[in-house]
Amino acid sequence: MIQENLLSTTWFRPELALTAGIMLMFLLDLAWKKHRRRVLFLTIGSLFFLGLAGVLLAMQPATPRALFNGMIASDPFATFWKWLFLGAAGLTVLIAARSTEFGRDQIGVFYPLLMSIVLGMFLMASTVDLLMMYLAVELVSLVSYAVAGYRKGDRKAGEAALKYVIYGGVASGIMLFGMSYIYGLTGSTSLLGVGKALEGASLGAFGSGATALRLALVVAVVFVLCGVGYKIAAVPWHMWCPDVYEGAPTPFTAFLSVGPKAAGFALAVRLLWGSLAGAPAGGSAMLSGGLSDLPWPAIIGVLSAVTMTLGNLTAIVQNNLKRLLAYSSIAHAGYTLMGLSAASAAGVQSVMIYMLVYLVMNLGAFLVVIVVAQATGSESIDDYKGLARRHPLSAIAFAVFLFSLTGIPPFAGFTGKWYLFVAVLQNYALPGGGWYAALAVIGALNSAVSLYFYMRIARAMFLEAPVGEVTVRPHVGYQIMLGAFSVALLLFGVWWTPIIDWSQQSLTFLRG
C-alpha cells in the first residue's frame, strides 16, 4: 500500500504543487506584511503556483489510472475540468488584484484560500471514492464559507456566510448519510465497486427483499445528489445562492459562479454517468443494476426544467445586478442539467462545452459589475444608465456577455446551448423519449424569458440617460480582460472546432 501511494504521487504533481503553493503563500503573506509592493508580489506568486500546476498538468499522461488505492482517478475527463478550474482561478487572481473590496492586508490571505478551493475542485473532478468525494466537497465548502464572509463588519457579508454555512452543513449531512447507506448496502465506498455491486441489484437477485433494497438504494443516491445539487445551486438546493452572491466580495462571487459550479457538474457526471453507470466509453447509461429501470434521466430533466424556470422568472424582478446574476446562475444550472439528463456521451460533452463557455461569459459579466461598482459604489441597474456614453468598452463588452448568456448567435453562448439542445433532442426518437422534446421546448421558452431581463440592462446602458455625472474609468488591466473575453466569445461562436475536439478527446473515464 505504501509503495502504491508513493507511486501515485508521480501522477498527483499538480495537486502537490497547489498544496505547496498554499502553504508558501501563507508564509509569504506574513513575511511581506509591510512591504510596499506586497500586493504585486503576492499576485505574481499566486499566478506562479497556478501556472506551475498547469505545467505539471500538461505533463500528465493521458492513460487513465487509479491513484492512492483507488481513491482518485487521473484521466482525460478530470484533466479537462482541472484546466477549467485553473483558468477560473488565474482570472480571479487578476481581477482581485485591482479590486477595492480587498484591503491591502486582506488580499494576501485571499489568494491561498482561493488556491485551497481550487485544490478541492481538483479532487472533486478526480474522485472515484465516496469518502474522497465528501472530503473534496467539504474542502471547497469550508473555505468558501470563510471567503463569503471576508468583509469584516459588513452585515451582508455576515449574513451571506451564515446562510452559506447553514445550507451547506445540512446538504453535507444529508450527503454523508446517503453515503453511509450506499456503503451499508454494497459494502464498498469505491464508485467503481458500488457500480459493480449495483449490476447485481436486479429485482430477481434478492427475492422478496429486492423491492426494499432498491428503495434504499434510491434514497441513498438521492441523498448523495443533495450534496451535488447544493454545489451547482439547482432547485431546491438553491436558496443560499442569491444572498451569498450579493454579500461576498464580487471577485469571489465571480469565481463562485463558475468554479465550484463546474466542479459540481464534474462530480455529477462522474457519479451518474462515469462510475456508477458502468457504461463503456461513448455508451449511454445512467446508474445501473436495480436502479437502471428507474427514470433517472426524466427525474433530472424535471429538475432541469424547474431550476431554469425558477431562476429566470425570479431574475425578472431583481434590480441588484449581483442578485440578478445569481438567479441567472441558477437558471444556467438548469440549462446544463439538460445535458446531464440526456444520459449519453453527447450529453456529457455538451455539459463540458457549456461550462467552458459559461466560465468566460459569466466572469466577464461580473467584471463589468466590479467596474461599475468601483465607480458608483452601487450594484443597481439604475447605475448602468448611460454607461455607453460614460465608458463605451464596458457597455459593449457587457452587451456581448448578455447576448451570449441568452444564447444568441454568433456568440459562444449559442454554441454551448446548441449542443445542449442537440444532446436532448437526439433522444426524442427513443422509446418513451417524448418528454425530451418537452424539455427542449421549456429550455427555449426560458431562453426567451432570459432575453427580457438581460435586455433591461442593455436598454439602460444604451438607451437611457445617465443618472448623475459619475465617471467610469476602469483600470487598463480590466479593459484588456473585457476586450479579450468579448473577442473569445465572438471567436468561438463562429469557430468552435477546438472546443468540440478538446471535449471529445476528454470523454475518457477510469473504468476500473
XYZ file of C-alpha atoms in Angstrom:
512
model
C 0.000 0.000 0.000
C 2.823 2.423 0.877
C 4.577 1.669 -2.398
C 1.341 2.240 -4.317
C 0.803 5.595 -2.606
C 4.362 6.710 -3.330
C 3.963 5.726 -6.975
C 0.684 7.642 -7.153
C 2.422 10.886 -6.191
C 4.090 10.972 -9.629
C 0.584 11.346 -11.128
C -0.507 13.748 -8.387
C 2.006 16.512 -9.109
C -0.445 19.334 -9.983
C -2.232 18.877 -6.667
C 1.094 18.748 -4.815
C 2.143 21.998 -6.495
C -1.067 23.654 -5.335
C -0.578 22.315 -1.806
C 2.966 23.683 -1.668
C 1.753 26.984 -3.088
C -0.949 27.311 -0.456
C 1.482 26.856 2.414
C 4.135 29.102 0.919
C 1.655 31.868 0.128
C 0.530 31.988 3.751
C 4.174 32.288 4.830
C 4.972 34.912 2.180
C 1.976 36.955 3.295
C 3.469 37.097 6.784
C 6.983 37.800 5.524
C 5.869 40.662 3.241
C 3.383 42.162 5.666
C 4.917 45.642 5.482
C 6.437 45.535 2.006
C 5.185 48.369 -0.194
C 4.878 46.070 -3.239
C 3.248 43.330 -1.223
C 0.111 43.012 -3.379
C 2.144 42.795 -6.598
C 4.480 40.121 -5.229
C 1.626 38.054 -3.793
C -0.289 38.273 -7.065
C 2.740 37.124 -9.027
C 3.343 34.337 -6.513
C -0.219 33.078 -6.815
C -0.082 33.129 -10.603
C 3.261 31.319 -10.472
C 1.911 28.405 -8.451
C -1.250 28.187 -10.553
C 0.928 28.234 -13.661
C 3.217 25.562 -12.175
C 0.187 23.368 -11.566
C -0.804 23.958 -15.189
C 2.643 22.957 -16.486
C 2.571 19.770 -14.427
C -0.993 19.093 -15.582
C 0.126 19.370 -19.208
C 2.753 16.694 -18.476
C 0.170 14.221 -17.160
C -0.105 11.006 -19.209
C -3.440 10.567 -20.975
C -3.804 6.957 -19.870
C -6.495 6.604 -17.159
C -5.067 5.432 -13.874
C -6.362 4.873 -10.343
C -4.313 6.627 -7.668
C -3.901 6.086 -3.932
C -5.526 2.649 -3.902
C -8.498 3.702 -5.995
C -9.391 6.896 -4.137
C -8.989 9.242 -7.092
C -8.590 8.934 -10.860
C -6.187 10.520 -13.287
C -7.894 10.536 -16.673
C -8.615 12.948 -19.559
C -12.055 13.746 -18.140
C -10.543 15.065 -14.901
C -7.805 16.899 -16.798
C -10.377 18.856 -18.820
C -12.040 20.185 -15.686
C -8.735 20.929 -13.972
C -7.751 23.222 -16.838
C -11.089 24.980 -16.446
C -10.513 25.426 -12.704
C -7.012 26.813 -13.230
C -8.317 29.266 -15.817
C -11.070 30.472 -13.484
C -8.636 30.850 -10.577
C -5.999 32.675 -12.627
C -8.524 35.173 -13.964
C -9.944 35.673 -10.463
C -6.463 36.473 -9.128
C -6.027 39.128 -11.825
C -9.466 40.584 -11.089
C -8.956 40.602 -7.312
C -5.565 42.294 -7.546
C -7.204 45.584 -8.575
C -10.424 45.210 -6.619
C -11.206 47.748 -3.923
C -13.184 45.165 -1.956
C -9.984 43.600 -0.647
C -7.863 45.716 1.623
C -4.094 45.645 1.351
C -3.913 43.469 4.456
C -6.595 41.035 3.264
C -5.557 40.168 -0.267
C -2.614 38.053 0.892
C -4.903 35.637 2.719
C -7.455 35.537 -0.094
C -5.011 34.084 -2.613
C -4.045 30.918 -0.691
C -7.696 30.421 0.309
C -8.630 30.613 -3.365
C -5.949 28.066 -4.206
C -7.304 25.815 -1.453
C -10.699 25.861 -3.168
C -9.005 25.006 -6.471
C -7.308 22.040 -4.805
C -10.676 20.846 -3.537
C -12.179 21.228 -7.008
C -9.306 19.204 -8.483
C -10.213 16.402 -6.089
C -13.933 16.720 -6.875
C -13.221 16.181 -10.573
C -10.952 13.208 -9.860
C -12.679 11.375 -7.047
C -13.888 7.830 -7.554
C -14.491 7.127 -3.884
C -17.339 8.267 -1.652
C -15.067 9.294 1.217
C -12.807 11.331 -1.036
C -15.904 12.869 -2.610
C -17.067 14.058 0.792
C -13.630 15.399 1.762
C -13.292 17.241 -1.555
C -16.745 18.825 -1.295
C -16.057 19.870 2.293
C -12.682 21.374 1.411
C -14.349 23.550 -1.213
C -17.290 24.394 1.041
C -15.479 25.216 4.283
C -13.034 27.585 2.641
C -15.877 29.165 0.646
C -17.753 29.888 3.883
C -14.776 31.854 5.172
C -14.278 33.846 1.965
C -18.000 34.622 1.629
C -17.829 36.497 4.948
C -14.467 38.056 4.164
C -15.511 41.684 4.665
C -15.436 42.200 8.418
C -18.206 44.348 9.840
C -20.339 44.091 6.704
C -23.842 42.843 7.566
C -24.485 41.411 4.117
C -21.202 39.526 4.213
C -22.014 38.111 7.640
C -25.486 37.106 6.501
C -24.038 35.501 3.368
C -21.531 33.435 5.349
C -24.139 32.351 7.905
C -26.656 31.216 5.296
C -23.919 29.501 3.327
C -22.808 27.562 6.414
C -26.343 26.540 7.370
C -27.391 25.331 3.928
C -24.008 23.766 3.270
C -23.989 21.946 6.598
C -27.448 20.482 6.016
C -26.575 19.416 2.462
C -23.297 17.829 3.587
C -25.012 15.958 6.409
C -27.655 14.559 4.075
C -24.999 13.590 1.525
C -22.907 11.809 4.148
C -25.998 9.962 5.425
C -26.699 8.765 1.891
C -23.107 7.601 1.523
C -23.427 5.549 4.700
C -26.469 3.813 3.210
C -24.630 3.072 -0.024
C -21.696 1.600 1.892
C -24.005 -0.472 4.070
C -25.883 -1.862 1.058
C -22.938 -2.508 -1.244
C -20.004 -2.981 1.132
C -17.822 -0.513 -0.779
C -17.011 3.193 -0.847
C -15.411 2.985 -4.282
C -17.711 4.296 -7.010
C -16.422 1.592 -9.322
C -17.065 -1.052 -6.666
C -20.518 0.346 -5.957
C -21.269 0.311 -9.686
C -20.339 -3.367 -9.915
C -22.479 -4.130 -6.872
C -25.427 -2.342 -8.449
C -25.114 -4.507 -11.557
C -26.320 -7.406 -9.449
C -29.058 -5.437 -7.697
C -31.832 -6.605 -10.011
C -35.258 -7.413 -8.684
C -34.794 -11.138 -9.174
C -31.432 -11.320 -7.487
C -32.687 -10.580 -3.996
C -36.012 -12.354 -3.894
C -38.674 -10.825 -1.688
C -36.274 -8.237 -0.300
C -35.412 -6.784 -3.705
C -38.009 -4.017 -3.599
C -36.864 -2.807 -0.188
C -33.233 -2.965 -1.306
C -33.921 -0.957 -4.431
C -35.897 1.631 -2.441
C -32.993 2.002 -0.011
C -30.547 2.420 -2.896
C -32.760 5.052 -4.497
C -32.999 7.008 -1.245
C -29.232 6.765 -0.745
C -28.432 8.031 -4.237
C -30.954 10.887 -3.851
C -29.309 11.887 -0.562
C -25.876 11.926 -2.201
C -27.265 14.025 -5.038
C -28.397 16.593 -2.451
C -24.751 17.492 -1.916
C -24.172 17.749 -5.651
C -27.322 19.844 -6.151
C -26.174 22.232 -3.440
C -22.843 22.827 -5.197
C -24.477 23.604 -8.565
C -27.313 25.652 -6.959
C -30.081 23.574 -8.527
C -33.645 23.760 -7.185
C -34.487 23.003 -4.368
C -30.924 23.443 -3.049
C -30.532 26.944 -4.481
C -31.716 29.172 -1.657
C -28.249 30.129 -0.429
C -27.164 31.411 -3.823
C -28.638 34.972 -4.128
C -27.666 36.114 -0.628
C -24.166 34.646 -0.846
C -23.550 36.160 -4.273
C -24.692 39.567 -3.032
C -22.784 39.541 0.254
C -19.487 38.003 -0.839
C -16.693 40.122 -2.396
C -17.547 40.424 -6.086
C -14.290 38.860 -7.410
C -15.019 35.810 -5.279
C -18.672 35.844 -6.356
C -17.473 35.706 -9.972
C -15.298 32.697 -9.158
C -18.040 31.074 -7.088
C -20.461 31.316 -10.004
C -18.229 29.276 -12.319
C -15.605 27.277 -10.392
C -17.497 25.290 -7.731
C -20.500 25.037 -10.071
C -18.323 23.421 -12.740
C -16.798 21.125 -10.099
C -20.307 20.103 -9.042
C -21.171 19.132 -12.600
C -17.896 17.240 -12.985
C -18.756 15.297 -9.836
C -22.322 14.677 -11.028
C -21.109 13.311 -14.358
C -18.518 11.139 -12.637
C -21.134 9.842 -10.215
C -24.127 9.260 -12.503
C -22.603 8.534 -15.866
C -18.947 7.731 -15.453
C -18.619 5.390 -12.463
C -21.924 4.153 -11.082
C -23.335 3.628 -14.569
C -20.643 1.176 -15.519
C -21.141 2.206 -19.142
C -18.356 1.828 -21.688
C -16.791 4.991 -23.052
C -19.135 6.504 -25.573
C -22.041 4.425 -24.295
C -25.346 5.581 -22.904
C -26.246 4.804 -19.326
C -27.112 6.468 -16.064
C -26.792 4.308 -12.959
C -27.129 0.553 -13.253
C -28.490 -2.640 -11.799
C -31.620 -2.296 -9.695
C -31.572 1.457 -10.285
C -31.373 1.316 -14.068
C -35.077 0.663 -14.569
C -35.970 3.886 -12.759
C -36.429 7.057 -14.871
C -33.321 8.859 -13.628
C -32.880 10.912 -16.810
C -36.513 12.051 -16.551
C -36.045 12.974 -12.889
C -33.008 15.076 -13.744
C -34.977 16.530 -16.658
C -37.698 17.674 -14.259
C -35.053 19.250 -12.000
C -33.627 20.959 -15.068
C -36.991 22.413 -16.106
C -37.864 23.602 -12.598
C -34.405 25.064 -11.982
C -34.201 27.088 -15.186
C -37.801 28.298 -14.847
C -37.469 29.443 -11.228
C -34.121 31.097 -11.904
C -35.335 33.059 -14.918
C -38.697 34.101 -13.506
C -37.155 35.302 -10.259
C -34.406 37.189 -12.077
C -37.032 39.334 -13.819
C -37.860 41.288 -10.650
C -34.263 41.865 -9.491
C -32.725 45.343 -9.534
C -29.428 44.432 -7.889
C -27.041 43.134 -10.559
C -25.356 40.575 -8.307
C -28.703 39.076 -7.283
C -29.878 39.115 -10.886
C -26.752 37.251 -11.980
C -27.228 34.860 -9.042
C -30.672 33.849 -10.277
C -29.267 33.774 -13.798
C -26.641 31.341 -12.499
C -29.407 29.138 -11.108
C -31.135 29.212 -14.495
C -27.912 28.228 -16.274
C -27.535 25.298 -13.885
C -30.934 24.223 -15.187
C -29.789 24.526 -18.797
C -26.691 22.458 -18.046
C -28.767 19.771 -16.339
C -30.426 19.248 -19.725
C -27.184 17.732 -20.964
C -26.892 15.503 -17.897
C -30.472 14.290 -18.382
C -29.569 13.083 -21.888
C -27.544 10.293 -20.218
C -25.262 9.929 -23.228
C -21.766 10.767 -24.417
C -23.221 13.687 -26.366
C -24.934 14.916 -23.214
C -21.730 14.754 -21.165
C -19.846 16.547 -23.916
C -22.490 19.284 -24.047
C -22.096 19.833 -20.281
C -18.339 20.203 -20.692
C -18.697 22.630 -23.621
C -21.295 24.757 -21.863
C -19.330 25.046 -18.640
C -16.254 26.138 -20.576
C -18.198 28.859 -22.399
C -20.056 29.834 -19.227
C -16.729 30.455 -17.496
C -15.845 33.237 -19.934
C -19.212 34.953 -20.248
C -20.079 34.913 -16.550
C -16.645 36.067 -15.355
C -16.909 38.860 -17.906
C -20.346 39.887 -16.668
C -19.163 40.073 -13.063
C -16.087 42.013 -14.151
C -18.374 44.744 -15.533
C -20.256 44.728 -12.225
C -16.931 45.313 -10.453
C -16.002 48.144 -12.819
C -19.303 49.978 -12.344
C -19.439 49.337 -8.588
C -15.951 50.786 -8.109
C -17.067 53.960 -9.875
C -20.567 54.364 -8.409
C -20.448 52.399 -5.167
C -23.662 50.644 -6.177
C -24.814 47.464 -7.916
C -28.230 48.731 -9.002
C -29.363 48.565 -12.628
C -30.090 52.307 -12.406
C -26.369 52.984 -12.195
C -25.890 51.373 -15.615
C -27.973 54.041 -17.328
C -25.931 55.794 -19.975
C -22.914 53.506 -19.493
C -22.400 53.519 -23.271
C -21.624 57.236 -23.045
C -19.519 57.071 -19.900
C -17.410 54.055 -20.935
C -18.309 52.509 -24.316
C -15.981 49.495 -23.966
C -17.633 48.329 -20.739
C -21.110 48.753 -22.221
C -20.278 46.933 -25.458
C -18.493 44.118 -23.605
C -21.412 43.734 -21.182
C -23.822 43.573 -24.124
C -21.697 40.787 -25.643
C -21.771 38.855 -22.369
C -25.540 39.306 -22.011
C -26.252 38.215 -25.594
C -24.013 35.199 -25.076
C -25.724 34.291 -21.796
C -29.046 34.445 -23.638
C -27.733 32.123 -26.332
C -27.956 34.439 -29.328
C -25.646 33.801 -32.314
C -22.921 34.483 -33.297
C -21.625 34.319 -29.719
C -20.204 31.252 -27.969
C -23.203 31.009 -25.630
C -25.249 29.961 -28.649
C -22.745 27.199 -29.407
C -22.994 25.894 -25.845
C -26.787 25.891 -25.825
C -26.910 24.370 -29.300
C -25.023 21.291 -28.111
C -27.216 21.016 -25.018
C -30.374 21.052 -27.139
C -28.915 18.649 -29.701
C -27.965 16.176 -26.943
C -31.527 16.306 -25.590
C -33.301 16.042 -28.953
C -31.150 13.091 -30.036
C -33.114 11.034 -27.507
C -36.513 12.162 -28.781
C -36.917 9.098 -31.017
C -36.097 6.624 -28.221
C -38.965 4.644 -26.663
C -40.582 6.884 -24.072
C -38.389 9.786 -25.119
C -41.177 12.221 -25.927
C -40.511 14.168 -22.753
C -37.134 15.223 -24.178
C -38.982 17.357 -26.741
C -40.971 18.954 -23.918
C -37.729 19.682 -22.042
C -36.237 21.305 -25.151
C -39.340 23.497 -25.554
C -39.121 24.559 -21.896
C -35.456 25.392 -22.395
C -36.227 27.504 -25.470
C -39.021 29.375 -23.675
C -36.752 30.061 -20.728
C -34.097 31.447 -23.047
C -36.731 33.852 -24.386
C -37.614 34.893 -20.830
C -33.956 35.485 -20.010
C -33.691 37.781 -23.023
C -36.153 40.138 -21.307
C -34.194 40.766 -18.120
C -30.818 40.753 -19.862
C -32.064 43.369 -22.308
C -33.267 45.514 -19.384
C -29.598 46.043 -18.655
C -28.729 46.690 -22.308
C -31.556 49.230 -22.579
C -30.298 51.057 -19.508
C -26.760 51.165 -20.909
C -27.538 52.299 -24.451
C -30.963 53.963 -24.487
C -31.331 55.759 -21.159
C -29.663 58.924 -19.941
C -27.103 58.595 -17.149
C -28.112 59.485 -13.598
C -25.555 61.944 -12.282
C -22.115 62.661 -13.699
C -20.159 59.734 -12.272
C -17.200 58.851 -14.498
C -16.401 55.194 -15.144
C -12.659 54.704 -15.616
C -11.664 51.062 -15.162
C -8.062 50.023 -14.776
C -6.310 49.252 -18.060
C -5.967 45.612 -16.994
C -9.735 45.342 -16.614
C -10.198 46.893 -20.044
C -7.845 44.343 -21.617
C -9.720 41.494 -19.947
C -13.100 42.833 -21.084
C -11.843 43.068 -24.645
C -10.271 39.595 -24.516
C -13.437 37.995 -23.103
C -15.571 39.647 -25.777
C -13.292 38.549 -28.607
C -13.143 34.995 -27.244
C -16.945 34.728 -27.124
C -17.238 36.023 -30.680
C -14.378 33.865 -31.967
C -15.651 30.603 -30.504
C -19.170 31.496 -31.568
C -18.131 31.158 -35.207
C -15.182 28.757 -34.873
C -15.989 26.202 -32.238
C -13.976 23.255 -33.598
C -11.171 23.468 -30.967
C -13.653 23.335 -28.085
C -15.551 20.428 -29.637
C -12.396 18.452 -30.355
C -10.982 19.045 -26.873
C -14.189 17.978 -25.126
C -14.468 14.935 -27.402
C -10.943 13.826 -26.560
C -11.704 14.268 -22.856
C -14.579 11.748 -22.827
C -12.358 9.061 -21.348
C -13.082 7.830 -17.832
C -11.333 5.485 -15.466
C -13.324 2.246 -15.763
C -11.524 0.120 -13.221
